Coordinates of C-alpha atoms in Angstrom, one line a residue:
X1 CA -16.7 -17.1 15.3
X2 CA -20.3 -17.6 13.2
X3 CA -19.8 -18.1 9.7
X4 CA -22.4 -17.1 7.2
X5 CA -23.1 -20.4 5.9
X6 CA -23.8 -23.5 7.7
X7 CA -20.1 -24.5 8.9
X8 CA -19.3 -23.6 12.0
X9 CA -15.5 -23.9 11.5
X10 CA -14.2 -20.3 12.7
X11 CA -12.7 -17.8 9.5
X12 CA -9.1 -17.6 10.6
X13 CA -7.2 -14.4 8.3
X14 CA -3.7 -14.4 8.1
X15 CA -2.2 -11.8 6.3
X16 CA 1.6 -10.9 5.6
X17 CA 1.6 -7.3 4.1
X18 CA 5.0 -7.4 2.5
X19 CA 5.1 -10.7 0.2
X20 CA 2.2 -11.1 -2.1
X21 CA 2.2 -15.4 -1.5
X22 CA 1.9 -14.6 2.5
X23 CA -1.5 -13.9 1.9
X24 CA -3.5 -17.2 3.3
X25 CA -7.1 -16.5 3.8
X26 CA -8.7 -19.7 5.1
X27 CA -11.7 -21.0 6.3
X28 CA -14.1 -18.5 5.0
X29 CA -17.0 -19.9 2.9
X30 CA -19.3 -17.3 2.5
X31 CA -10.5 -2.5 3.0
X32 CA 1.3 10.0 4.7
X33 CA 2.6 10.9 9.1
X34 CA 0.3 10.5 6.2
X35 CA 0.3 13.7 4.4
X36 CA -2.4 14.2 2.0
X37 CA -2.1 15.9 -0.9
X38 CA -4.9 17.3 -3.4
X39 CA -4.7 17.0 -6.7
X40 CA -4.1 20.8 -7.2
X41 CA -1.0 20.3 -5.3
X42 CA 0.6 17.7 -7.8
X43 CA 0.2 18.3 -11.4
X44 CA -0.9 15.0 -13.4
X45 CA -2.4 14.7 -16.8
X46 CA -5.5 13.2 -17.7
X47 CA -5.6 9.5 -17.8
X48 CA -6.7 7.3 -20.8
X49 CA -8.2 3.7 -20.5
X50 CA -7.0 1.3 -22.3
X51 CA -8.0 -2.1 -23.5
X52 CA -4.8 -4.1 -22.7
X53 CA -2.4 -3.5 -20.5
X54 CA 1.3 -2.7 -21.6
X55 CA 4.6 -4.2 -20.7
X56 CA 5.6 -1.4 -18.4
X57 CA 4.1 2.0 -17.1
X58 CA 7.7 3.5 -16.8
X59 CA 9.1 6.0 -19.4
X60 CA 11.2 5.1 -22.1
X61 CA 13.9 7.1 -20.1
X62 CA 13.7 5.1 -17.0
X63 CA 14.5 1.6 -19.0
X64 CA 12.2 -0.9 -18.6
X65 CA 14.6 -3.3 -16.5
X66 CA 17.7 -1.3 -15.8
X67 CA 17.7 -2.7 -12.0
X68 CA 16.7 0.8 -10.9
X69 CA 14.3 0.8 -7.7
X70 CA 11.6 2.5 -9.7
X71 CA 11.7 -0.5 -12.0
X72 CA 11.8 -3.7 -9.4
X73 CA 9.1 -1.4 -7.1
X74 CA 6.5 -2.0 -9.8
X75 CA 7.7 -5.1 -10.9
X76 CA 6.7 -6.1 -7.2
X77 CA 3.7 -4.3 -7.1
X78 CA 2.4 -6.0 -10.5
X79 CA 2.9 -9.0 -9.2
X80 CA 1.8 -8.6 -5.6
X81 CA -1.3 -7.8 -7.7
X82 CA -1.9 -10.9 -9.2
X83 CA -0.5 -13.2 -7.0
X84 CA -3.1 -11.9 -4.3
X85 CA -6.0 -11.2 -6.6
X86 CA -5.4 -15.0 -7.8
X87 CA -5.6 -16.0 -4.1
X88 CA -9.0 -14.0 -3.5
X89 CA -10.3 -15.6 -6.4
X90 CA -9.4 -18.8 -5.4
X91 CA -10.7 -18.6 -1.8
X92 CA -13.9 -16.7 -3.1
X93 CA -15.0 -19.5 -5.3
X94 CA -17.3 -17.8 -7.3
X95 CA -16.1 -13.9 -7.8
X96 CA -13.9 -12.8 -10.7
X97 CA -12.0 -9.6 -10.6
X98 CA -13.0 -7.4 -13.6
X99 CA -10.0 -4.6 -15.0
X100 CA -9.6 -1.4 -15.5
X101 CA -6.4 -0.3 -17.2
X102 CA -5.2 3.1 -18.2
X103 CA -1.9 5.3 -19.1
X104 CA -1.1 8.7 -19.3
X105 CA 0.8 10.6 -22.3
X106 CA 3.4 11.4 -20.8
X107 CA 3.9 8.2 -19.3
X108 CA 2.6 6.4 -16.4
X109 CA -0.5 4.8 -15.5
X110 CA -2.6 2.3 -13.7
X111 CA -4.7 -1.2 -13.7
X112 CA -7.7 -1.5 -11.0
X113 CA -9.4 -4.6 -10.3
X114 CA -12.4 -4.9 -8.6
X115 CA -14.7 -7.9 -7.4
X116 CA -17.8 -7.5 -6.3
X117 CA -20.8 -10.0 -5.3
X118 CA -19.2 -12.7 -4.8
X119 CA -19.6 -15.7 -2.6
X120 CA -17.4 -14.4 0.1
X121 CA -16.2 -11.1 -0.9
X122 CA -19.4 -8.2 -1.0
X123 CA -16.7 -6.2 -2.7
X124 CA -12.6 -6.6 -2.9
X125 CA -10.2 -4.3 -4.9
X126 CA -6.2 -4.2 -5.2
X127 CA -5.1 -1.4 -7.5
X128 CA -1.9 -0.4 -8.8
X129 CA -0.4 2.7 -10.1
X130 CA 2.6 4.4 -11.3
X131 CA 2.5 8.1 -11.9
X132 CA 4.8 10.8 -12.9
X133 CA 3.7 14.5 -12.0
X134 CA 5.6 17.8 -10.7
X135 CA 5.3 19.2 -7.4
X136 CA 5.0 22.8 -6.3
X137 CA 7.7 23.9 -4.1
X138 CA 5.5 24.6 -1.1
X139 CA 3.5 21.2 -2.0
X140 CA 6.9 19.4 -1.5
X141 CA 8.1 21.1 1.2
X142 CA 4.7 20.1 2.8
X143 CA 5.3 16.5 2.3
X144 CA 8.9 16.4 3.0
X145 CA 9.6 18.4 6.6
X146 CA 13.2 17.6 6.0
X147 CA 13.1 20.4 3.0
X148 CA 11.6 23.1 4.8
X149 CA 14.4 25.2 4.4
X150 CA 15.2 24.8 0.6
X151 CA 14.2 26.7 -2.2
X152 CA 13.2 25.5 -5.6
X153 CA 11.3 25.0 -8.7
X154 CA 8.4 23.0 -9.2
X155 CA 9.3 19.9 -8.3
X156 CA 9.4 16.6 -11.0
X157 CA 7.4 13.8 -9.0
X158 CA 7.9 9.9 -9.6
X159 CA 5.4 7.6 -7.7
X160 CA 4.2 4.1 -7.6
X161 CA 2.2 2.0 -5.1
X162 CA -0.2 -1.0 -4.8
X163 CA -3.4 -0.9 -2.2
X164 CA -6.0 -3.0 -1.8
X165 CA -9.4 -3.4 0.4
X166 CA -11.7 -6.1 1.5
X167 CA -14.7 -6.4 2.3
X168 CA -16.3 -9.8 3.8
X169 CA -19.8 -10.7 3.3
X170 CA -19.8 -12.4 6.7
X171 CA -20.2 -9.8 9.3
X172 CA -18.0 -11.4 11.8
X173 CA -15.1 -11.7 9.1
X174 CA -12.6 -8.2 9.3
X175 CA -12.2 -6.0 7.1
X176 CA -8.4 -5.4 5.6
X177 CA -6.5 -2.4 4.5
X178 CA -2.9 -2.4 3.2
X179 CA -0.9 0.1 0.7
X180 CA 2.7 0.7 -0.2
X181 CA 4.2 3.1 -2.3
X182 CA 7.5 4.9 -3.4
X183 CA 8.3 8.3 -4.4
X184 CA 10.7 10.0 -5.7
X185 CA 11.3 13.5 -6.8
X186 CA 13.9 14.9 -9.6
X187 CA 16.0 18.1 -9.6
X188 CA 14.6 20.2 -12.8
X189 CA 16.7 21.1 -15.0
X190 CA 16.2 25.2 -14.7
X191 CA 16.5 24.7 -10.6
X192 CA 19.9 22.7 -9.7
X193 CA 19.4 23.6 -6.3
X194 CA 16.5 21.6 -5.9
X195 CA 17.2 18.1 -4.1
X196 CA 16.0 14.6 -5.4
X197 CA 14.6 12.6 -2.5
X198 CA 13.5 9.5 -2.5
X199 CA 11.1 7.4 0.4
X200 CA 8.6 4.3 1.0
X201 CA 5.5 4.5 2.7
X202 CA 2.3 2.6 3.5
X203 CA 0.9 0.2 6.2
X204 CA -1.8 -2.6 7.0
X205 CA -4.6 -2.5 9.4
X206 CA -7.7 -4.4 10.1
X207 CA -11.1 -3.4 10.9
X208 CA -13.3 -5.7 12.6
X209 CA -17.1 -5.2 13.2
X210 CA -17.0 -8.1 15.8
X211 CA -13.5 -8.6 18.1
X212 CA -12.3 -11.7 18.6
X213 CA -8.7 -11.7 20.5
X214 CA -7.3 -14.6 18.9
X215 CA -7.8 -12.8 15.6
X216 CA -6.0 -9.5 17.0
X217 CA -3.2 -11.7 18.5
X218 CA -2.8 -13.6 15.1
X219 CA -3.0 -10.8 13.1
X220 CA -0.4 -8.7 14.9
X221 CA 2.0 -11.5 15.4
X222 CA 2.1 -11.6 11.3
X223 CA 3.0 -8.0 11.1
X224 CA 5.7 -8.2 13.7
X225 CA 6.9 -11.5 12.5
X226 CA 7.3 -9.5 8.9
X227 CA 8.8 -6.3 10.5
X228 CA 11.3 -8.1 12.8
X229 CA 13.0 -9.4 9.6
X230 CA 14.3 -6.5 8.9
X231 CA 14.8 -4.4 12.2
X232 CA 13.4 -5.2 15.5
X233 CA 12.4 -1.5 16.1
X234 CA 10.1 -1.6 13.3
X235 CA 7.4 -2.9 14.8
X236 CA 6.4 -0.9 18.0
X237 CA 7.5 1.9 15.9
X238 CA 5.4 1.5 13.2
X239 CA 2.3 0.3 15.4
X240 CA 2.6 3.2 17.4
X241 CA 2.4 5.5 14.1
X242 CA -0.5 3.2 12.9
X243 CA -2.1 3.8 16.3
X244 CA -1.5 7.7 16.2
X245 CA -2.9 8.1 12.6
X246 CA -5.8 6.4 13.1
X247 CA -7.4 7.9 16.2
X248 CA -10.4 9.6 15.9
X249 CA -10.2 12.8 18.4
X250 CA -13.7 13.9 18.5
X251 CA -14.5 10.2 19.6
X252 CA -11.3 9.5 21.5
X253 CA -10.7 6.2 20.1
X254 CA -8.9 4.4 17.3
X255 CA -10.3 2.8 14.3
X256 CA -10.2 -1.1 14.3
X257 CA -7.3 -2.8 15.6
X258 CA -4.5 -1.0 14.4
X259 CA -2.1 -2.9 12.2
X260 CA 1.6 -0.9 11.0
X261 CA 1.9 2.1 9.2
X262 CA 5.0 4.4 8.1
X263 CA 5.8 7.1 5.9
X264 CA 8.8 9.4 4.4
X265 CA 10.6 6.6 5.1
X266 CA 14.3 6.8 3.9
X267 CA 16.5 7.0 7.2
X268 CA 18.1 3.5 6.6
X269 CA 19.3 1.8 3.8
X270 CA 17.9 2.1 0.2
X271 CA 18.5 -1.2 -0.4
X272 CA 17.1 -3.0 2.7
X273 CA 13.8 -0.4 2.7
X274 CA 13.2 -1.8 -1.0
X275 CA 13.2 -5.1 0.4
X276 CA 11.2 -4.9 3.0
X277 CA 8.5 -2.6 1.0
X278 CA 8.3 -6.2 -1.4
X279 CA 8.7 -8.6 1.1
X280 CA 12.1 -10.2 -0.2
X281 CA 13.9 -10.7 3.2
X282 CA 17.0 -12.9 1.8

């Protein structure tokens, strides 16, 4: 595979989507079913940028280490995001990520990180988030199909995530997607009947402008080594889903190589969903 400087050593990408250290990109010397929502579905105040970033996101209520899974889900997403911006930096040579941080009143917030020009990356982000909002009923029946039938209020929403996208400089170098998030939602306090749920989502794929099979063998051997951890099933499960969700009907084909991708998923254990969101398989 060409390089876009004078070593013709080929760019080899490995990348584990589920521990921020798996990420090893070497060699290269030169980004719900998915169910959107718009934002007049959710409501969620305005955000404010600020010029540090604080010790939490979470609301006083939610402690800011209680052990709950809304507190170690962006503990692990904080520092997924440095550990693999620090890795970016170091393979890029010359790029620095700049950030953008910013809360919300009523608690919540965000820090985005961009690098652009650099000597390998044209343009790399990895943002996190961690947002609190209320649902509509029919919003949240929408996104969960398992609540069709229920009645309720609007809907208290809890929701955190990391995602990231890269994008090479050297044309013959893939492009990478990868997210994960959690929700939760809360029964208001004037509608009992309404249910708190809880679920994980979020994938990786790759996108290639050249195809090399050695790289689509390596880089789905990562993502089944990482699935197969956990459960054996996951993997041609989740493919497939990744494979579905990404195929473009009017062309009848998929986009890139496919990679994993799940959502509204909370059909196994709470515990052992958490760890394989962050990657912490002992």
């Amino acid at each position: 595979m060409p390089t876009a400087t004078a070593t013709s050593k080929k760019p080899h990408l490995s990348f584990c989507p589920f521990g921020a250290t798996s990420i090893t990109l070497t060699n290269f010397t030169s980004p719900p079913i998915r169910r959107p929502m718009t934002t007049s579905a959710v409501s969620i105040e305005k955000e404010t940028v600020i010029s540090e970033r604080p010790y939490t996101f979470l609301r006083q209520t939610d402690g800011e280490d209680n052990g709950s899974i809304r507190s170690r889900f962006q503990s692990m997403i904080l520092e997924m995001q440095e550990s693999v911006c620090g890795a970016l930096e170091a393979l890029d040579g010359a790029g620095k990520f700049k950030e953008d941080a910013w809360t919300r009143p009523g608690g919540g917030g965000g820090i985005s990180r961009v690098l652009q020009d650099g000597a390998v990356f044209e343009k790399a982000g990895v943002n996190i988030s961690v947002v609190y909002g209320v649902m509509p009923p029919e919003a949240y029946r929408a996104a969960k199909a398992s609540a069709a039938g229920q009645k309720s209020g609007p809907v208290p929403l809890f929701a955190a995530g990391i995602s990231s996208v890269l994008h090479p400089k050297n044309p013959f170098a893939p492009t990478l997607h990868f997210n994960y998030r959690y929700f939760e939602t809360d029964a208001p306090k004037d509608t009992p009947g309404a249910p708190r749920q809880w679920w994980f989502g979020g994938g990786t794929d790759l996108t290639p402008a050249y195809i090399f099979e050695e790289d689509i063998k390596h880089f789905h051997s990562i993502q089944k080594r990482a699935c197969d951890k956990f459960d054996p099933s996951f993997y041609p499960r989740f493919k497939k889903w990744c494979d579905d969700y990404f195929f473009i009907k009017h062309r009848s084909e998929r986009r890139g190589l496919g990679g994993i991708f799940f959502d509204d998923l909370n059909d196994y254990d709470q515990e052992m969903l958490l760890s394989f969101a962050t990657g912490n398989s002992s």
